[in-house]
Coordinates of C-alpha atoms in Angstrom, one line a residue:
M22 CA 2.0 -36.5 -14.9
S23 CA -0.1 -33.5 -13.9
P24 CA 0.5 -30.2 -15.7
R25 CA 2.9 -27.9 -14.0
R26 CA 1.3 -24.9 -12.4
I27 CA 2.2 -21.8 -10.4
A28 CA -0.6 -19.8 -8.9
V29 CA -0.4 -16.2 -8.0
V30 CA -3.1 -15.2 -5.5
G31 CA -3.9 -11.5 -5.9
A32 CA -4.5 -9.7 -9.2
S33 CA -2.7 -6.7 -7.8
A34 CA 0.4 -4.7 -8.8
A35 CA 2.4 -7.2 -6.8
G36 CA 0.6 -10.2 -8.3
L37 CA 0.9 -8.9 -11.9
A38 CA 4.6 -8.1 -11.4
A39 CA 5.1 -11.6 -10.1
A40 CA 3.2 -13.2 -13.1
E41 CA 5.2 -11.2 -15.6
A42 CA 8.5 -12.0 -13.9
L43 CA 7.6 -15.7 -13.8
R44 CA 7.2 -15.7 -17.6
R45 CA 10.4 -13.6 -18.1
F46 CA 12.4 -15.9 -15.9
G47 CA 11.4 -19.0 -17.8
W48 CA 8.1 -20.5 -16.5
T49 CA 6.3 -22.0 -19.4
G50 CA 3.7 -24.1 -17.5
T51 CA 0.3 -23.1 -16.4
L52 CA 0.2 -19.7 -14.7
T53 CA -3.0 -19.0 -12.7
L54 CA -3.7 -15.5 -11.5
V55 CA -6.5 -15.3 -9.0
G56 CA -8.2 -12.0 -8.1
D57 CA -11.2 -11.5 -5.8
E58 CA -12.3 -8.4 -7.7
P59 CA -13.9 -8.6 -11.2
H60 CA -11.5 -6.0 -12.6
P61 CA -8.2 -6.7 -14.3
P62 CA -5.1 -5.5 -12.4
Y63 CA -5.2 -1.8 -11.7
D64 CA -3.2 0.8 -9.9
R65 CA -4.4 1.8 -6.4
P66 CA -2.6 5.1 -5.6
P67 CA -4.7 7.1 -8.1
L68 CA -7.9 6.0 -6.3
S69 CA -7.6 8.7 -3.6
K70 CA -6.2 11.3 -6.0
Q71 CA -6.8 11.4 -9.8
L72 CA -9.8 9.1 -9.9
L73 CA -11.6 10.7 -6.9
Q74 CA -10.9 14.1 -8.3
G75 CA -12.3 13.1 -11.7
A76 CA -9.1 13.7 -13.6
W77 CA -8.9 10.1 -14.6
Q78 CA -11.4 7.5 -15.8
P79 CA -11.3 4.0 -14.5
D80 CA -9.7 2.5 -17.6
K81 CA -6.6 4.7 -17.1
L82 CA -5.9 2.8 -13.9
H83 CA -5.4 -0.5 -15.8
L84 CA -1.8 -1.7 -15.4
R85 CA -1.8 -3.5 -18.7
A86 CA -3.9 -3.5 -21.8
A87 CA -6.0 -6.6 -22.7
D88 CA -3.6 -7.7 -25.4
Q89 CA -0.6 -7.4 -22.9
L90 CA -2.4 -9.7 -20.4
D91 CA -3.3 -12.1 -23.2
A92 CA 0.4 -12.3 -24.2
L93 CA 1.2 -13.8 -20.7
G94 CA -1.0 -16.8 -21.4
L95 CA -2.6 -16.6 -18.0
D96 CA -5.2 -18.8 -16.5
L97 CA -7.0 -15.7 -15.3
R98 CA -9.6 -16.2 -12.5
L99 CA -11.1 -12.8 -11.7
G100 CA -14.0 -12.4 -9.3
T101 CA -12.6 -15.5 -7.5
R102 CA -11.4 -15.9 -3.9
A103 CA -8.8 -18.2 -2.6
T104 CA -10.2 -19.9 0.6
G105 CA -7.4 -22.1 1.7
L106 CA -3.8 -23.3 1.1
D107 CA -2.3 -26.6 2.1
T108 CA 1.4 -25.9 2.1
A109 CA 2.3 -29.6 2.6
T110 CA 0.8 -30.5 -0.8
R111 CA 0.8 -26.9 -2.3
T112 CA -2.9 -27.2 -3.0
L113 CA -4.8 -24.0 -3.4
T114 CA -8.6 -24.1 -2.8
L115 CA -10.9 -21.6 -4.5
D116 CA -14.3 -20.3 -3.3
G117 CA -16.2 -22.6 -5.7
G118 CA -14.5 -25.6 -4.1
E119 CA -12.0 -26.2 -6.9
R120 CA -8.6 -27.4 -5.7
L121 CA -5.5 -26.6 -7.7
A122 CA -2.3 -28.7 -7.3
C123 CA 0.6 -26.2 -7.7
D124 CA 4.3 -26.4 -8.0
G125 CA 4.5 -23.0 -6.3
V126 CA 2.3 -20.3 -4.9
I127 CA 2.9 -16.6 -4.6
V128 CA 0.6 -14.8 -2.1
A129 CA -0.1 -11.2 -3.1
T130 CA -3.5 -10.6 -1.5
G131 CA -2.7 -7.2 -0.1
V132 CA -4.7 -5.7 2.6
A133 CA -8.3 -4.9 3.5
A134 CA -9.6 -1.6 4.8
R135 CA -10.4 -1.4 8.5
T136 CA -13.8 0.0 9.4
L137 CA -15.8 0.7 12.5
P138 CA -18.6 -1.6 13.7
A139 CA -21.0 1.3 14.3
A140 CA -20.8 2.1 10.6
A141 CA -22.3 -1.2 9.4
G142 CA -25.3 -0.7 7.2
L143 CA -25.2 3.1 7.1
D144 CA -25.6 4.8 3.8
G145 CA -23.0 7.5 3.2
V146 CA -20.2 5.8 5.2
H147 CA -17.4 4.7 2.9
T148 CA -14.0 3.1 3.0
L149 CA -11.4 3.5 0.2
R150 CA -9.4 0.5 -0.8
T151 CA -10.8 -0.8 -4.1
L152 CA -11.9 0.6 -7.4
D153 CA -15.5 0.1 -6.5
D154 CA -14.9 1.9 -3.2
A155 CA -13.5 4.9 -5.0
L156 CA -16.2 5.0 -7.6
A157 CA -18.9 4.9 -4.9
L158 CA -17.2 7.7 -3.0
K159 CA -16.7 9.7 -6.2
E160 CA -20.4 9.4 -7.0
R161 CA -21.3 10.4 -3.5
L162 CA -19.2 13.6 -3.7
S163 CA -20.6 14.6 -7.1
G164 CA -21.7 18.2 -7.1
T165 CA -20.5 20.6 -4.4
G166 CA -21.3 21.5 -0.8
H167 CA -21.1 18.1 0.8
R168 CA -20.2 17.9 4.5
L169 CA -17.5 15.3 4.6
V170 CA -15.9 13.9 7.7
V171 CA -12.7 11.9 7.2
V172 CA -12.0 9.6 10.1
G173 CA -8.3 8.9 10.2
N174 CA -5.5 11.4 9.4
G175 CA -2.9 9.1 7.9
V176 CA -1.8 9.2 4.3
L177 CA -5.1 8.0 2.8
G178 CA -7.2 10.3 4.9
C179 CA -5.1 13.3 4.2
E180 CA -5.1 12.7 0.4
A181 CA -8.8 12.2 0.3
A182 CA -9.4 15.3 2.4
A183 CA -7.3 17.4 0.1
V184 CA -9.1 16.2 -3.0
A185 CA -12.5 16.7 -1.4
R186 CA -11.6 20.2 -0.4
E187 CA -10.4 21.1 -3.9
L188 CA -13.7 19.8 -5.1
G189 CA -15.4 22.4 -3.0
H190 CA -16.7 20.3 -0.1
E191 CA -16.7 21.2 3.6
V192 CA -14.1 18.8 5.1
T193 CA -13.3 17.9 8.7
L194 CA -10.3 15.6 9.2
V195 CA -10.4 13.6 12.5
G196 CA -7.5 11.6 13.9
R197 CA -6.3 10.1 17.1
E198 CA -2.9 11.7 16.4
A199 CA -2.7 15.4 17.0
L200 CA -1.1 16.1 13.6
P201 CA -1.7 14.7 10.1
M202 CA 0.5 11.7 9.3
A203 CA 2.4 12.2 12.5
R204 CA 2.9 8.5 13.1
T205 CA 4.8 8.2 9.8
V206 CA 6.4 11.6 9.3
G207 CA 6.9 12.9 12.9
T208 CA 5.9 16.1 14.6
E209 CA 7.7 18.8 12.6
I210 CA 6.5 17.6 9.2
G211 CA 3.1 16.9 10.7
E212 CA 2.9 20.5 11.8
L213 CA 3.7 21.7 8.3
L214 CA 1.0 19.4 6.8
A215 CA -1.5 20.6 9.4
A216 CA -0.8 24.3 8.4
E217 CA -1.4 23.4 4.8
H218 CA -4.7 21.7 5.4
R219 CA -5.9 24.5 7.7
E220 CA -4.9 27.2 5.1
R221 CA -7.0 25.3 2.5
G222 CA -10.0 25.3 4.8
V223 CA -9.9 21.8 6.3
Q224 CA -11.1 21.6 9.9
L225 CA -8.7 19.4 12.0
R226 CA -9.9 17.6 15.1
T227 CA -8.0 15.3 17.5
A228 CA -10.3 12.7 19.0
A229 CA -11.6 9.2 18.9
V230 CA -14.9 8.5 17.2
D231 CA -17.6 7.5 19.6
G232 CA -20.3 6.7 17.1
F233 CA -22.6 7.9 14.4
E234 CA -26.0 9.5 14.2
A235 CA -28.4 8.4 11.4
D236 CA -31.8 9.1 10.1
G237 CA -34.0 7.0 7.8
D238 CA -37.1 5.0 7.4
G239 CA -37.3 1.2 7.2
P240 CA -34.2 -0.6 6.1
A241 CA -32.4 2.5 4.7
W242 CA -30.5 4.6 7.2
Y243 CA -28.2 7.4 6.2
V244 CA -25.5 9.1 8.3
T245 CA -26.2 12.6 9.6
A246 CA -23.4 13.2 12.1
V247 CA -20.2 11.8 13.6
R248 CA -20.0 11.8 17.4
L249 CA -16.5 12.2 19.0
A250 CA -15.4 10.8 22.3
D251 CA -15.0 14.4 23.6
G252 CA -18.7 15.0 23.1
T253 CA -18.4 17.0 19.9
R254 CA -21.0 16.3 17.2
L255 CA -19.9 16.8 13.6
P256 CA -22.7 17.1 11.1
A257 CA -22.0 15.0 8.0
D258 CA -23.8 13.7 5.0
T259 CA -20.7 11.7 3.9
V260 CA -18.1 9.9 6.0
L261 CA -14.8 8.3 4.9
I262 CA -13.3 5.8 7.3
A263 CA -9.5 5.8 6.7
I264 CA -8.2 4.2 9.8
G265 CA -5.7 1.8 8.2
S266 CA -5.8 -1.7 7.0
E267 CA -5.4 -5.4 7.9
P268 CA -3.3 -7.8 5.9
A269 CA -5.6 -10.1 3.9
V270 CA -4.4 -13.4 5.4
G271 CA -7.6 -14.8 6.9
W272 CA -7.8 -17.5 4.2
L273 CA -4.4 -18.8 5.3
H274 CA -5.2 -19.3 9.0
G275 CA -5.9 -23.0 8.5
D276 CA -2.3 -23.9 7.7
P277 CA -0.1 -24.3 10.8
A278 CA 3.0 -24.0 8.8
L279 CA 2.3 -20.3 8.1
N280 CA 2.8 -17.4 10.5
T281 CA 0.1 -14.8 9.7
T282 CA 0.8 -12.3 12.5
D283 CA 0.7 -8.9 10.9
G284 CA 0.9 -10.3 7.4
L285 CA 2.4 -13.5 6.0
R286 CA 5.8 -14.0 7.6
C287 CA 8.6 -14.7 5.2
D288 CA 12.4 -15.1 5.2
A289 CA 14.8 -12.7 3.5
Y290 CA 14.0 -14.4 0.2
C291 CA 10.2 -13.7 0.5
A292 CA 9.6 -17.5 1.2
A293 CA 6.9 -18.3 3.7
A294 CA 7.2 -22.1 3.3
P295 CA 8.8 -24.4 0.7
G296 CA 7.4 -23.3 -2.7
V297 CA 5.2 -20.6 -1.1
Y298 CA 6.3 -17.0 -1.4
A299 CA 4.6 -13.6 -0.7
A300 CA 4.9 -10.1 -2.1
G301 CA 3.4 -6.7 -1.7
D302 CA 1.4 -5.2 1.2
V303 CA 0.6 -8.7 2.7
A304 CA 4.3 -9.8 3.0
R305 CA 6.2 -9.3 6.2
W306 CA 9.8 -10.3 5.5
Q307 CA 13.1 -10.2 7.2
H308 CA 15.0 -7.3 5.7
P309 CA 18.7 -8.3 5.9
V310 CA 20.0 -4.7 5.8
H311 CA 17.7 -3.3 8.5
G312 CA 17.9 -6.6 10.5
R313 CA 14.2 -6.7 11.3
D314 CA 10.9 -7.7 9.9
L315 CA 9.2 -5.1 7.6
R316 CA 5.8 -5.0 6.0
V317 CA 5.7 -2.2 3.5
E318 CA 2.4 -0.8 2.1
H319 CA 3.9 1.2 -0.8
R320 CA 3.3 0.9 -4.5
M321 CA 6.9 0.6 -5.6
N322 CA 7.6 -2.1 -3.1
A323 CA 4.7 -4.2 -4.5
T324 CA 6.3 -4.3 -8.0
E325 CA 9.8 -4.9 -6.8
Q326 CA 8.8 -7.6 -4.3
G327 CA 6.6 -9.4 -6.9
M328 CA 9.5 -9.7 -9.2
A329 CA 11.8 -10.9 -6.4
A330 CA 9.4 -13.5 -5.2
A331 CA 9.0 -14.9 -8.7
R332 CA 12.7 -15.0 -9.3
N333 CA 13.4 -16.8 -6.0
L334 CA 10.5 -19.2 -6.4
L335 CA 11.8 -20.3 -9.8
A336 CA 15.4 -20.6 -8.5
E337 CA 14.0 -23.0 -5.8
L338 CA 12.0 -25.0 -8.3
E339 CA 14.9 -25.3 -10.6
E340 CA 16.7 -27.4 -8.1
T341 CA 13.7 -29.8 -7.7
L342 CA 12.2 -30.2 -11.2
P343 CA 13.0 -33.4 -13.2
A344 CA 15.8 -32.9 -15.8
D345 CA 13.3 -33.4 -18.6
E346 CA 11.2 -30.6 -17.3
A347 CA 13.9 -28.0 -16.7
L348 CA 12.9 -24.4 -16.9
A349 CA 13.6 -22.4 -20.1
P350 CA 17.0 -20.7 -19.9
A351 CA 16.8 -17.2 -18.5
A352 CA 19.3 -14.6 -17.3
G353 CA 19.3 -13.5 -13.7
R354 CA 17.4 -16.5 -12.3
E355 CA 19.3 -16.8 -9.0
R356 CA 18.1 -16.8 -5.5
R357 CA 18.8 -13.5 -3.8
P358 CA 17.6 -11.8 -0.6
F359 CA 15.1 -9.0 -1.1
T360 CA 16.9 -5.8 0.1
P361 CA 15.0 -2.8 -1.3
V362 CA 15.3 0.8 -0.3
P363 CA 11.6 1.5 0.3
Y364 CA 10.1 4.5 -1.4
F365 CA 6.7 6.2 -1.1
W366 CA 5.1 9.4 -2.2
S367 CA 2.0 11.4 -1.3
D368 CA 0.3 14.2 -3.2
Q369 CA -1.7 16.7 -1.2
Y370 CA -2.8 20.0 -2.9
G371 CA 0.4 21.3 -4.5
L372 CA 2.7 19.4 -2.1
K373 CA 4.5 16.3 -3.2
L374 CA 6.0 14.3 -0.3
Q375 CA 8.7 11.7 -1.2
A376 CA 10.5 9.4 1.2
Y377 CA 13.2 6.8 1.0
G378 CA 14.1 4.2 3.5
V379 CA 12.2 3.3 6.7
L380 CA 10.4 6.1 8.6
T381 CA 8.1 4.0 10.8
G382 CA 9.5 2.9 14.2
A383 CA 11.9 5.9 14.3
D384 CA 13.0 7.0 17.7
R385 CA 14.6 10.1 16.3
S386 CA 13.8 12.6 13.6
E387 CA 15.0 16.0 12.6
A388 CA 13.3 18.3 10.0
T389 CA 14.5 21.4 8.3
V390 CA 12.0 23.7 6.8
L391 CA 13.8 25.3 3.8
D392 CA 10.9 27.6 2.8
P393 CA 7.8 28.0 5.1
E394 CA 5.8 29.7 2.3
S395 CA 6.0 26.8 -0.1
R396 CA 6.2 24.2 2.7
K397 CA 9.6 23.1 1.3
A398 CA 11.3 20.8 3.8
V399 CA 13.5 17.8 4.4
A400 CA 13.6 15.4 7.3
L401 CA 15.9 12.6 8.5
Y402 CA 14.7 9.6 10.5
G403 CA 16.6 7.2 12.6
R404 CA 16.5 4.3 15.0
D405 CA 19.1 3.0 17.5
G406 CA 21.6 5.6 16.5
Q407 CA 21.3 4.8 12.8
A408 CA 19.7 7.0 10.1
T409 CA 17.1 4.8 8.3
G410 CA 14.9 7.2 6.3
V411 CA 14.7 10.6 4.6
L412 CA 11.7 12.6 3.4
A413 CA 11.5 15.6 1.1
I414 CA 8.8 18.1 0.2
G415 CA 9.1 20.4 -2.7
L416 CA 12.6 19.4 -3.8
P417 CA 13.4 18.8 -7.5
P418 CA 13.2 15.2 -8.5
R419 CA 16.9 14.9 -9.2
Q420 CA 17.8 16.2 -5.8
V421 CA 15.3 13.9 -4.1
R422 CA 16.8 10.9 -5.9
G423 CA 20.2 12.0 -4.6
L424 CA 19.0 11.7 -1.0
R425 CA 18.4 7.9 -1.5
A426 CA 22.1 7.2 -1.2
L427 CA 22.2 8.7 2.3
I428 CA 20.1 5.9 3.7
A429 CA 20.5 3.0 1.2
T430 CA 22.1 1.3 4.1
P431 CA 21.6 2.5 7.7
A432 CA 24.4 5.0 8.6
P433 CA 25.5 6.5 11.9
W434 CA 23.1 9.4 12.7
E435 CA 25.7 12.2 12.8
E436 CA 27.4 10.9 9.6
A437 CA 24.0 10.9 7.7
R438 CA 23.0 14.2 9.2
E439 CA 26.2 15.9 7.9
A440 CA 25.8 14.3 4.5
L441 CA 22.3 15.6 4.3
R442 CA 23.5 19.1 5.1
N443 CA 26.1 18.9 2.3
A444 CA 23.5 17.6 -0.2
L445 CA 21.3 20.6 0.5
A446 CA 24.1 23.2 0.5

């Protein structure tokens, strides 16, 4: 009889949470954790903030100390890529050709940064997704007086622009949307963020990027400017491309049983196929409360979904394992739909944005600026007549947590609107 094995693909926050939960919920067999980076699991949100700013060193990003990882008894495969998965046999293939027979697989491969074809091979053009990306950009921005152009005015672009400006660099933030983060937070909050960035000295431009100018000799070419579609030329010695990400599902395309359109498609239990589950940024699952597929690229969701996927996988395996190989007893090991209230935050200058629920896809939003001077504000978001999300800037943590109950389940717009007013009174 072959040894029992579960493989978690992705040594990320979601992958680590899944591995820890598998042990906690009674898995005593081999537990393989595969990560394509050479680093042990680390936290990504600080990459664009504390690490880039220089307030944290890389080791502070580690999610667990070495002895804590050792205690999990992992078959740890860092610097290794998964290249294929046969769901019929639950066989995982690694980049060296090794094939692992598994009882279960949890996919937590996250996302990869999008880039622009014209940027290929240019020195000084960066993306920001991995620890190595962040360290390279941090090194590039050492000293002061750099001319940084950030392409993309979503969350990542805004955070990096804020840090670079605080470091004393000349920063231009370019986006297709007229306002920072408008696609996520709407017009009114976008205007508030735009005012903060302008007041801090960031130049805001609304345009598509047409290309780059470069100089160099031989094989080395370095960026000197960004060309916009409206004809504007932005001098730059450093460029950050922050135009979003793509789910890391390319290695799964060979299996016809899997739907990899905008992530790995899962049911309400995070199952993509029998014995195959997904968690974190890569997972697109059916949210029973919202009644539609969601793919959430937020840190808290990664941890929560990793635990849920592990619990549900083991509950499935418990029904199929031979009696003499039953799982160790563990409380809470029952199969349950994953129904989180999504939460995300963003730090820009002295502003802390916090949001609960689902903001994307809203067809209605309403913001109240409580204090223009400090940018203190709240906003409600809805879809199809239901309130689905709420965002706060500058509110005390306890008050922000209290807003969660307003949209824990979608409520009629007017009802949620009135409840929000009462909560702020």
